[in-house]
Tab-separated table of C-alpha atoms and ligand atoms in Angstrom:
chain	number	residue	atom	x	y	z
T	275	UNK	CA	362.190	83.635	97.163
T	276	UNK	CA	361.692	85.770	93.788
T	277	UNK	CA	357.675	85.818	93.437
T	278	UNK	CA	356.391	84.018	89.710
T	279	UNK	CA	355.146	86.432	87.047
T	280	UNK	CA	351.741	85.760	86.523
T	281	UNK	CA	349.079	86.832	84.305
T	282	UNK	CA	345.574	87.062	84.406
T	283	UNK	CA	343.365	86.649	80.879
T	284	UNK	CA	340.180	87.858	81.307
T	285	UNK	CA	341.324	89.799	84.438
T	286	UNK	CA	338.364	92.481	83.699
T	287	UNK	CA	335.611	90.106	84.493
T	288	UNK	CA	334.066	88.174	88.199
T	289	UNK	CA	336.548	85.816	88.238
T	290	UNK	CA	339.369	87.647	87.198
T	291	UNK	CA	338.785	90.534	89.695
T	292	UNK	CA	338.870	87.805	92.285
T	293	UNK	CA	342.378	86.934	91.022
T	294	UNK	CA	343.442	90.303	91.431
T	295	UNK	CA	341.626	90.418	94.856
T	296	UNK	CA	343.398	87.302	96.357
T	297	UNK	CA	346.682	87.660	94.856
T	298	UNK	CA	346.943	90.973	96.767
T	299	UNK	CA	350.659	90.008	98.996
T	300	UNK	CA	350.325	86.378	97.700
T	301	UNK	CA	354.126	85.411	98.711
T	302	UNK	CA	354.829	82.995	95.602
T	303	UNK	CA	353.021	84.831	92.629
T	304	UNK	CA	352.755	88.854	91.606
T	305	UNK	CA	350.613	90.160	89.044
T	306	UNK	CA	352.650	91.307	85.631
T	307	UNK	CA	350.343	91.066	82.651
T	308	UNK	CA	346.408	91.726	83.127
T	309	UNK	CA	344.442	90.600	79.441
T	310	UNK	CA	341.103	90.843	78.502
T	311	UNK	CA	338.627	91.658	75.303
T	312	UNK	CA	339.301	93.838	72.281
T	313	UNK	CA	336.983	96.257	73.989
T	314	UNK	CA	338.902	96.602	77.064
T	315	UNK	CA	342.409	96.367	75.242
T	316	UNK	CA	344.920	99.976	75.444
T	317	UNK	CA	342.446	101.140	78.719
T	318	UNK	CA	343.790	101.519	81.894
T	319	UNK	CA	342.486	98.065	84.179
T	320	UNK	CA	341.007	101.173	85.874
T	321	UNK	CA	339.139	102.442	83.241
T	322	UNK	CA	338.225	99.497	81.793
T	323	UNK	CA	336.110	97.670	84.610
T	324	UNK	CA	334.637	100.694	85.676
T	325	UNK	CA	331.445	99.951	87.254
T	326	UNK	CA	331.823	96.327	86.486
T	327	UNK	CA	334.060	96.306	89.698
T	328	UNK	CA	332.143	94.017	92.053
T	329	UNK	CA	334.206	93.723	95.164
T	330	UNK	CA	334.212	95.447	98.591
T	331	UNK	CA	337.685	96.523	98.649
T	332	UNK	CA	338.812	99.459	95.943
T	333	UNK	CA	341.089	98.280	92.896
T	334	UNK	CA	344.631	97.601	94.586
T	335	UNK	CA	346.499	100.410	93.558
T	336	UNK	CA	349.817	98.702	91.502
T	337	UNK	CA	346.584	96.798	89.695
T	338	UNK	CA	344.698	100.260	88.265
T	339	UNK	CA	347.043	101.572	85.407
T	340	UNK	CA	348.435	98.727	84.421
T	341	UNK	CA	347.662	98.860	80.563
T	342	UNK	CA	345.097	96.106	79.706
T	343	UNK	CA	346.148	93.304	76.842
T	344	UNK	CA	343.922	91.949	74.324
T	345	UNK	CA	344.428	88.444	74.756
T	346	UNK	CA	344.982	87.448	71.482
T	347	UNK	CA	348.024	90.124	71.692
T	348	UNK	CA	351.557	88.069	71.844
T	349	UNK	CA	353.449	90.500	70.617
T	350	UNK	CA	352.544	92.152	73.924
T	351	UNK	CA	352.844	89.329	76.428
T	352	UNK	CA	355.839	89.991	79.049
T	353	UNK	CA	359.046	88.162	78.604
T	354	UNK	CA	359.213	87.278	82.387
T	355	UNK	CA	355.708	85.876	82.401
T	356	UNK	CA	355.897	82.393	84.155
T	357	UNK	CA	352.259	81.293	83.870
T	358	UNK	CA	348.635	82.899	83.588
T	359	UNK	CA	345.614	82.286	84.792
T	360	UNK	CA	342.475	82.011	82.465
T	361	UNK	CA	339.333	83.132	83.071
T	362	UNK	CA	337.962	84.407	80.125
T	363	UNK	CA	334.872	83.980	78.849
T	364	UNK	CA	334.230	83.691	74.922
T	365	UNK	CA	331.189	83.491	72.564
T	366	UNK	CA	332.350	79.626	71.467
T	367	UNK	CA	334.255	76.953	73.552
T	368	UNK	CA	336.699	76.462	70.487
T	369	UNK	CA	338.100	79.643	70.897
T	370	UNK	CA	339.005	79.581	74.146
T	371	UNK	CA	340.499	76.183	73.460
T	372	UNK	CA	342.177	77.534	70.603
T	373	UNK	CA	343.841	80.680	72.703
T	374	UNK	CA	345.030	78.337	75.691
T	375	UNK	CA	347.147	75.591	73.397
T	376	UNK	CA	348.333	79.146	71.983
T	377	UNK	CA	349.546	80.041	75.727
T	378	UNK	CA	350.671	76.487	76.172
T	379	UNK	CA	352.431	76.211	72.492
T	380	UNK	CA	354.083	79.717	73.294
T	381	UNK	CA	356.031	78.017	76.475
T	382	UNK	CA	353.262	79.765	79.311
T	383	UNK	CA	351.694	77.328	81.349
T	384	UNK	CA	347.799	77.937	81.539
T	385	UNK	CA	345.852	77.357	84.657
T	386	UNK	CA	342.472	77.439	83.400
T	387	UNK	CA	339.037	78.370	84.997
T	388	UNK	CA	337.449	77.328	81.906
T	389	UNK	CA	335.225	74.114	80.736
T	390	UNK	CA	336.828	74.357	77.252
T	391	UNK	CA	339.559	72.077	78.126
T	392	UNK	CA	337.925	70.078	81.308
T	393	UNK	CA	337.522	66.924	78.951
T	394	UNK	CA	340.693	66.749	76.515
T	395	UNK	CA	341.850	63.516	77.945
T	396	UNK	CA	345.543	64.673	78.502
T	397	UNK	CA	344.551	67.959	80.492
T	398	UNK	CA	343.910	67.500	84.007
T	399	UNK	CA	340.875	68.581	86.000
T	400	UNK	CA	342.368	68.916	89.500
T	401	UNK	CA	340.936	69.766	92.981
T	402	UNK	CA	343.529	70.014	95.470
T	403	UNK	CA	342.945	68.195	98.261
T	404	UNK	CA	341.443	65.073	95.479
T	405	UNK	CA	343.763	64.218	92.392
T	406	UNK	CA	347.199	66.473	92.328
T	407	UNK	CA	348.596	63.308	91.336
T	408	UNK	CA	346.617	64.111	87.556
T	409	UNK	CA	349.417	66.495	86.945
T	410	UNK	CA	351.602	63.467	85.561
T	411	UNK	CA	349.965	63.361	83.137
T	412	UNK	CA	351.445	67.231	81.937
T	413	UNK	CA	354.490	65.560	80.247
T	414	UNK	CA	352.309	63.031	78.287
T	415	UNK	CA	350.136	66.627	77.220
T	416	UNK	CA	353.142	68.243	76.325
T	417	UNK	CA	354.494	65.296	74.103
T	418	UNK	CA	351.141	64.701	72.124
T	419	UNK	CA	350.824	68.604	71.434
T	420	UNK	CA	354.875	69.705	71.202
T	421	UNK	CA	354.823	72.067	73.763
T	422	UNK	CA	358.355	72.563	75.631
T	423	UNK	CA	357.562	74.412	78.602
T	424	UNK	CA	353.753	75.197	78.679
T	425	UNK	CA	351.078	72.972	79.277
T	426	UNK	CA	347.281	73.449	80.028
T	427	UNK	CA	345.810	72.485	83.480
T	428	UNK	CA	341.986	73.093	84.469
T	429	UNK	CA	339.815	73.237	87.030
T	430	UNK	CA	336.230	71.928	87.619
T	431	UNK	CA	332.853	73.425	87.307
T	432	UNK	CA	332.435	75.738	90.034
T	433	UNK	CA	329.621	74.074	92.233
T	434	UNK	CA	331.872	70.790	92.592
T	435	UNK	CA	334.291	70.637	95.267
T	436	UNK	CA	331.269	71.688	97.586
T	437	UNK	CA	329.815	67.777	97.534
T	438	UNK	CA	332.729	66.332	95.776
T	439	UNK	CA	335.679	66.583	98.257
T	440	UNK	CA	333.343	65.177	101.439
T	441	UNK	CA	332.673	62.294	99.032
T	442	UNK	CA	336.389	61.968	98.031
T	443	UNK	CA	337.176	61.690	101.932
T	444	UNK	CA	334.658	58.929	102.775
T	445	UNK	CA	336.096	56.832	99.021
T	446	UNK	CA	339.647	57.445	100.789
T	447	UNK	CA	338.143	55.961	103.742
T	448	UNK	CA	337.098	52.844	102.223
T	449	UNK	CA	333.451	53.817	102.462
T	450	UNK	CA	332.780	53.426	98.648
T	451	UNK	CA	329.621	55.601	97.210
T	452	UNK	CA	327.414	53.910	94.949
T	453	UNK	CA	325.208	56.553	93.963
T	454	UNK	CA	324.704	60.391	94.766
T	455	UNK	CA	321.113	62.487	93.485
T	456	UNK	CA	322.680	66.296	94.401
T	457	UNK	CA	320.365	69.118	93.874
T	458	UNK	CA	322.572	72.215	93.575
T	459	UNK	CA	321.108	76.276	94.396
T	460	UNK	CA	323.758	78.282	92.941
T	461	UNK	CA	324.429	82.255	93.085
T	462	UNK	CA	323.689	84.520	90.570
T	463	UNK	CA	327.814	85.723	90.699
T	464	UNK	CA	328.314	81.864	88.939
T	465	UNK	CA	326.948	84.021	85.899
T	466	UNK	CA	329.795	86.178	85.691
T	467	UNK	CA	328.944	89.749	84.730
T	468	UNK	CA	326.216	91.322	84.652
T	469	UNK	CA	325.173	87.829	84.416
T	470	UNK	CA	321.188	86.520	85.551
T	471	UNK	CA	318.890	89.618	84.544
T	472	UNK	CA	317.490	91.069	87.996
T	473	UNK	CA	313.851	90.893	86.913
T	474	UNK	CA	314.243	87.337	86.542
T	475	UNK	CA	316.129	86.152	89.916
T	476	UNK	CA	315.000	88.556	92.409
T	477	UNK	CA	312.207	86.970	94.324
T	478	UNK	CA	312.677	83.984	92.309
T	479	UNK	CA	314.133	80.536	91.327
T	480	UNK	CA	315.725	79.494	88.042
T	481	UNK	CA	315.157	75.438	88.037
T	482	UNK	CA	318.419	75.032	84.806
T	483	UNK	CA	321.294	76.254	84.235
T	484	UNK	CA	322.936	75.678	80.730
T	485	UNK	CA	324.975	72.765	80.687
T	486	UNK	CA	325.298	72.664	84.308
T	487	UNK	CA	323.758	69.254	85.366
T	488	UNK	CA	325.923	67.283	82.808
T	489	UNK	CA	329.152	68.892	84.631
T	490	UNK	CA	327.528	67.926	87.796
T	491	UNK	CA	327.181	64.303	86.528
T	492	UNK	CA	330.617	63.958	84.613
T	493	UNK	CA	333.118	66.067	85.786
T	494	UNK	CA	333.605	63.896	89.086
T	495	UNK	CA	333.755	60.824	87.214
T	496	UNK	CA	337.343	62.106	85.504
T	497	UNK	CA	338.460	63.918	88.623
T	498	UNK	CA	338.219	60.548	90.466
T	499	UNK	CA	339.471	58.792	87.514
T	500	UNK	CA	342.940	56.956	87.016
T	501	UNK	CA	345.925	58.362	84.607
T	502	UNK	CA	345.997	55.983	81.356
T	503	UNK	CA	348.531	56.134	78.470
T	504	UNK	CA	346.915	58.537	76.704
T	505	UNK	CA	345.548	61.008	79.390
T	506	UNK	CA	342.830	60.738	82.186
T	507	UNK	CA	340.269	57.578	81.727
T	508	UNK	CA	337.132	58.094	83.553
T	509	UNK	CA	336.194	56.001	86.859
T	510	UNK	CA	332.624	54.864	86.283
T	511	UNK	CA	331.777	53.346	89.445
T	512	UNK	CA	329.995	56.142	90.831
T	513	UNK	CA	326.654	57.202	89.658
T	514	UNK	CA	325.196	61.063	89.284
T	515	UNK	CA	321.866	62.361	89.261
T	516	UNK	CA	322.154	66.371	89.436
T	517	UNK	CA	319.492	68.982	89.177
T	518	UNK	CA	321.255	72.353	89.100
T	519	UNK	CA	319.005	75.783	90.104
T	520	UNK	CA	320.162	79.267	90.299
T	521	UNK	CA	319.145	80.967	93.320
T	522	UNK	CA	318.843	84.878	94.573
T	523	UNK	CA	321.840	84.351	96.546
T	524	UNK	CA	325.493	86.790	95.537
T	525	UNK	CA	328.042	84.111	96.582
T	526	UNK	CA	328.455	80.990	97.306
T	527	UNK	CA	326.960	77.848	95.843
T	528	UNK	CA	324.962	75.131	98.497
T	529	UNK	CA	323.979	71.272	97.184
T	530	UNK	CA	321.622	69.306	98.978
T	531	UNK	CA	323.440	65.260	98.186
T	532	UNK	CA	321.533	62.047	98.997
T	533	UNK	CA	324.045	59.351	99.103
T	534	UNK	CA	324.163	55.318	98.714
T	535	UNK	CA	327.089	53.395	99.729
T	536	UNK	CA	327.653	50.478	97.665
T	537	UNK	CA	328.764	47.784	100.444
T	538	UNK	CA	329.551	48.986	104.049
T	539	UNK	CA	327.650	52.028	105.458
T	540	UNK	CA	329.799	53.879	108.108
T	541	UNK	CA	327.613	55.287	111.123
T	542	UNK	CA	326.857	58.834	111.079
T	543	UNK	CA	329.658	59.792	113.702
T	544	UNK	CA	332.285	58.236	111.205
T	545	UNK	CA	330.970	60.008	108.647
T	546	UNK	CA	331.526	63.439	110.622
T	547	UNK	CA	334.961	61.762	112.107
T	548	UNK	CA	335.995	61.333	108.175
T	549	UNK	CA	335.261	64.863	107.349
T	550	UNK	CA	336.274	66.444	110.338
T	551	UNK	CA	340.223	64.683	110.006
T	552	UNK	CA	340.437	64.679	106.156
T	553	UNK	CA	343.707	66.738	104.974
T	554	UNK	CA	345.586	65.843	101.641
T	555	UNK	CA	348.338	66.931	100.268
T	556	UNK	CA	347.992	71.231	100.043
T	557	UNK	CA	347.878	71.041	103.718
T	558	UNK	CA	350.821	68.661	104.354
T	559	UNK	CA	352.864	70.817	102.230
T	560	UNK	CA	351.086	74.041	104.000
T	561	UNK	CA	350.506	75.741	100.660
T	562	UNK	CA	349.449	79.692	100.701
T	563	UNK	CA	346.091	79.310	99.869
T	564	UNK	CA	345.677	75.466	101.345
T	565	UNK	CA	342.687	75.507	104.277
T	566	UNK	CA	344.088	74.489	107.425
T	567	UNK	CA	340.862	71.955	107.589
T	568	UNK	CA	339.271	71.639	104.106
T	569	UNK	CA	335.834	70.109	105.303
T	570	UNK	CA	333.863	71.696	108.015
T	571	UNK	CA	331.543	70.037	109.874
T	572	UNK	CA	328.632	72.177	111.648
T	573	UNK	CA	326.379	70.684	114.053
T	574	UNK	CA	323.812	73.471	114.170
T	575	UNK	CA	320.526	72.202	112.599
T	576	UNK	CA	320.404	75.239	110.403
T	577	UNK	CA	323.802	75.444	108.430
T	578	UNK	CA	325.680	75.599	106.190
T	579	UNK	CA	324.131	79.559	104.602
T	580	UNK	CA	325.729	81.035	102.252
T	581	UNK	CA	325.884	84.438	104.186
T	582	UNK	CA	327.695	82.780	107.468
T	583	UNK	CA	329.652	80.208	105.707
T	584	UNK	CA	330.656	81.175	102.169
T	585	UNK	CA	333.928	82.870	103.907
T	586	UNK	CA	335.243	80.003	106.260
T	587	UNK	CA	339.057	80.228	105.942
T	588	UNK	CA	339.196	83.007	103.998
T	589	UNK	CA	336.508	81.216	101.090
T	590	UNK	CA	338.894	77.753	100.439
T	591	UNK	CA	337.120	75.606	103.074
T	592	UNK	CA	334.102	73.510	101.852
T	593	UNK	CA	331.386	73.802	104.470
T	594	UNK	CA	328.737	70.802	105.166
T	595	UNK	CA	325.500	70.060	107.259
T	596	UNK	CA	322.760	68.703	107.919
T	597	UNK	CA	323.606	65.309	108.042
T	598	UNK	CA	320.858	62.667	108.310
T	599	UNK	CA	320.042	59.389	107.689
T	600	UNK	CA	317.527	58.748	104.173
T	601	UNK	CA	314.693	56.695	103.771
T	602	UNK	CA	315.630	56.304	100.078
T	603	UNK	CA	319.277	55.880	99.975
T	604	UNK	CA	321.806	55.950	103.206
T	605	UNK	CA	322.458	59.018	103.955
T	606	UNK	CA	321.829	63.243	103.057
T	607	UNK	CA	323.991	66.033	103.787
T	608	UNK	CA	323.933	70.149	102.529
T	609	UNK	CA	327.436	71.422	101.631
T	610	UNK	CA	328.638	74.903	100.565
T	611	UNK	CA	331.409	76.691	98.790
T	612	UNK	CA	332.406	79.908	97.403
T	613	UNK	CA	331.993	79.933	94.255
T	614	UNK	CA	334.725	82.804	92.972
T	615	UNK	CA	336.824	81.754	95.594
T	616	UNK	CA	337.311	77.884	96.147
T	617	UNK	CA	335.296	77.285	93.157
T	618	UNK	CA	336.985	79.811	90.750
T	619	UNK	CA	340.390	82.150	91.742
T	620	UNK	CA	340.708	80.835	94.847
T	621	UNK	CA	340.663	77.088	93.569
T	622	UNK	CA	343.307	77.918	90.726
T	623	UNK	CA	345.665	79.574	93.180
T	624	UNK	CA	346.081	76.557	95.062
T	625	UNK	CA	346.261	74.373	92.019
T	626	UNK	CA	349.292	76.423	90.801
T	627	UNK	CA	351.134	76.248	94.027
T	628	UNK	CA	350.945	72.803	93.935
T	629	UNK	CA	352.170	73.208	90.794
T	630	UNK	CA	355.255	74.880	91.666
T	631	UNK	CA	355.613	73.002	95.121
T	632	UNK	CA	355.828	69.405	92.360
T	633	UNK	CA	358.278	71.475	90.405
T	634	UNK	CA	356.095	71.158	86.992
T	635	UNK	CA	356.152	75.378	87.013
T	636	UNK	CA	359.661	76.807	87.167
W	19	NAP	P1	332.754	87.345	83.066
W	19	NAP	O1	332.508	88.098	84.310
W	19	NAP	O2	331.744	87.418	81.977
W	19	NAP	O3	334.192	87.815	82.479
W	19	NAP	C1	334.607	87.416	81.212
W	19	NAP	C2	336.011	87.879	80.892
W	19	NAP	O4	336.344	87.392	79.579
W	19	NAP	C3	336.201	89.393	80.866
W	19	NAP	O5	337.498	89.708	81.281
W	19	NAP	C4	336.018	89.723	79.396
W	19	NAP	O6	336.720	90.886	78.984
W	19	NAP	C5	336.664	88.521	78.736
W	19	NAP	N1	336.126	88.307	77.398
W	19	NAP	C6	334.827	88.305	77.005
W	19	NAP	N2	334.738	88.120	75.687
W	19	NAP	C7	336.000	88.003	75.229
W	19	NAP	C8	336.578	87.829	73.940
W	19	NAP	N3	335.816	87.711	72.850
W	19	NAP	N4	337.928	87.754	73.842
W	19	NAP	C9	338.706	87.859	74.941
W	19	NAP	N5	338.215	88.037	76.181
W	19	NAP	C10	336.895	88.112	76.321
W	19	NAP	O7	332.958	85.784	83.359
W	19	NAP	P2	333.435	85.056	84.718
W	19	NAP	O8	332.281	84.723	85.572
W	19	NAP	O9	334.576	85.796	85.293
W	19	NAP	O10	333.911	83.655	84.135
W	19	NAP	C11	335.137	83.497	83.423
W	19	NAP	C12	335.346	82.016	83.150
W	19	NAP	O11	335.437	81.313	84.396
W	19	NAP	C13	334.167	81.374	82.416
W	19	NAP	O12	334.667	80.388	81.569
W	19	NAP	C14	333.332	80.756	83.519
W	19	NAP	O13	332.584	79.652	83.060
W	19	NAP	C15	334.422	80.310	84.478
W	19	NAP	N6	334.015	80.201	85.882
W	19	NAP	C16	333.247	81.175	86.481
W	19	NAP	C17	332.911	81.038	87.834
W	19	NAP	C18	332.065	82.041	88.577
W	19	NAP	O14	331.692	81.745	89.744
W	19	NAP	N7	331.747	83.205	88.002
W	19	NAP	C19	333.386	79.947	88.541
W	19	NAP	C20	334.190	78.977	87.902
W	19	NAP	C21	334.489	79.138	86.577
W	19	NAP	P3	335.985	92.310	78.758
W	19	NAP	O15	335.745	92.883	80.137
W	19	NAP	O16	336.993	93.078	77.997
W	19	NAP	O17	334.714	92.038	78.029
């Protein structure tokens, strides 16, 4: 098969260098066009990360000189790109809006990292293993804005999939949730770069994150939603109480979920039965970067940790714990993801295999 020319915008920041990290010998996609800031625009990708590099293994070497794109450049863009990846970060949420229809409007699809576009009805917000079925709604999109071949497809806030996909699999198992209070400690690398000051996270906890807690509480509601005429229309039947911290922790981002059933409470062993046999669609079609089991269930009293967990099939897999009946509501659990990986890159990879594997990228 002839590998998909992908691009990367903002490839010179965390998430970005996780892109070119994990689509190292990916066998669908190879990295042609690496974008990024005015500042890092003409510079070697080399040159122009510099220190910022974060990860353990050195800058792949086919990744190094390639000549970094200002984003905004489309004079510059390759003529065999097939779709990019966004991760840029931008002082307002309009522009990065702005620069994706651009993408979109210039025929490149646009698998976005970004919350710009998480609630423009017609764009969908997809995890996976919960709603791939959203991405009917792309030719609805692409008729309301004119777009021929490009289209705009997101995915959620990074902290998410963690609690949302174990509560997906218990909905799908006809054990409907009524109510969820999730407390999420989140790594300082959810920042970006150079991100959460060290003076004020070492040794310490910061209770808010901006805009964090409403994402917590409303993303899931369109991600479980239903496709309407005009886009996405949210499903309201779940409520979501969310306090979101940031915690001295590098990777990987844990939530602590209390959880009320609103008619028929399974037993704890079904719960962990549910979990432990949930697949969906990435792994019947055995996608690249599709877990072989996306939920985990440990018994050991003291996981999931970020440290021993974060990594579980290869960062994709969500990892929960710790789970116990409530006093309050039904039930409590701890789950865990990687944030860069099945929260960010990682996360995006598998949406745009699916992507290709339903025949919307060609
Ligand atoms: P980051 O480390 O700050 O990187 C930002 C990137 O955007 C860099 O490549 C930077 O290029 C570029 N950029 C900054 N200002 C720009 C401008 N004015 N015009 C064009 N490009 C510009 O951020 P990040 O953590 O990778 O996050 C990127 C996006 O993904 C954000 O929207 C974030 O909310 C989202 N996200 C992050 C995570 C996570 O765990 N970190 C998870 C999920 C989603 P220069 O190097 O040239 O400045």
């Amino acid at each position: 098969m002839k590998k998909f020319s992908v691009g990367i915008l903002g490839a010179t920041g965390t998430v970005g260098q996780n892109y070119i990290k994990l689509l190292q010998e990916h066998p669908w996609f190879e990295i042609v066009d690496i974008a990024a800031s005015p500042r890092s625009a003409g510079k070697s990708f080399g040159e122009a990360v510099k220190e910022k590099w974060q990860l353990s293994i050195p800058i792949p070497k086919e990744i190094k000189d390639l000549i970094v794109r200002d984003v905004q450049d489309f004079k510059k863009v390759p003529e065999n790109l097939n779709f990019v990846f966004s991760a840029i970060n931008m002082p307002k949420k309009e522009q990065i809006r702005e620069l994706e229809y651009e993408y979109a409007k210039n025929g490149i699809p646009v698998i976005s990292n970004n919350s710009a576009h998480r609630w423009t009805p017609d764009v969908p917000m997809i995890i996976g293993e919960i709603n791939s079925e959203h991405a009917k709604v792309i030719p609805i999109q692409q008729k309301n804005n004119g777009f021929t071949r490009g289209f705009i497809v997101v995915k959620p806030n990074c902290s998410l999939q963690s609690y949302l996909t174990p509560i997906y699999a218990l909905e799908k198992a006809g054990y409907k949730v009524d109510k969820l209070i999730i407390t999420t400690l989140q790594a300082v690398s959810g920042a970006g770069y150079p991100g959460v000051p060290s003076l004020d996270i070492v040794d310490n906890i910061v209770p808010y994150i901006s805009g964090e807690e409403k994402k917590t509480e409303e993303e899931p509601l369109k991600i479980l939603g239903k496709i309407g005429e005009s886009g996405i229309e949210k499903d309201n039947s779940i409520r979501i109480s969310a306090t979101c911290t940031r915690v001295p922790v590098s990777y990987g981002h844990t939530a602590s979920v209390n959880v009320k059933f609103k008619r028929e409470v399974p037993k704890k062993e079904e719960i962990i039965d549910v979990w432990k046999d949930f697949k969906s669609l990435p792994q019947e079609l055995d996608l690249p970067f599709a877990p072989k089991q996306p939920i985990i269930y440990l018994e050991n009293i003291n996981r999931p940790q970020p440290k021993k967990d974060r990594d579980n099939d290869k960062g994709m897999a969500v990892t929960v714990g710790r789970l116990r009946e409530d006093n309050v509501f039904d039930y409590k659990f701890v789950s865990l993801s990687h944030n860069t990986i099945r929260g960010a890159a990682g996360g995006a990879i598998l949406n745009a295999e699916l992507l290709v594997a339903k025949g919307y990228i060609n």
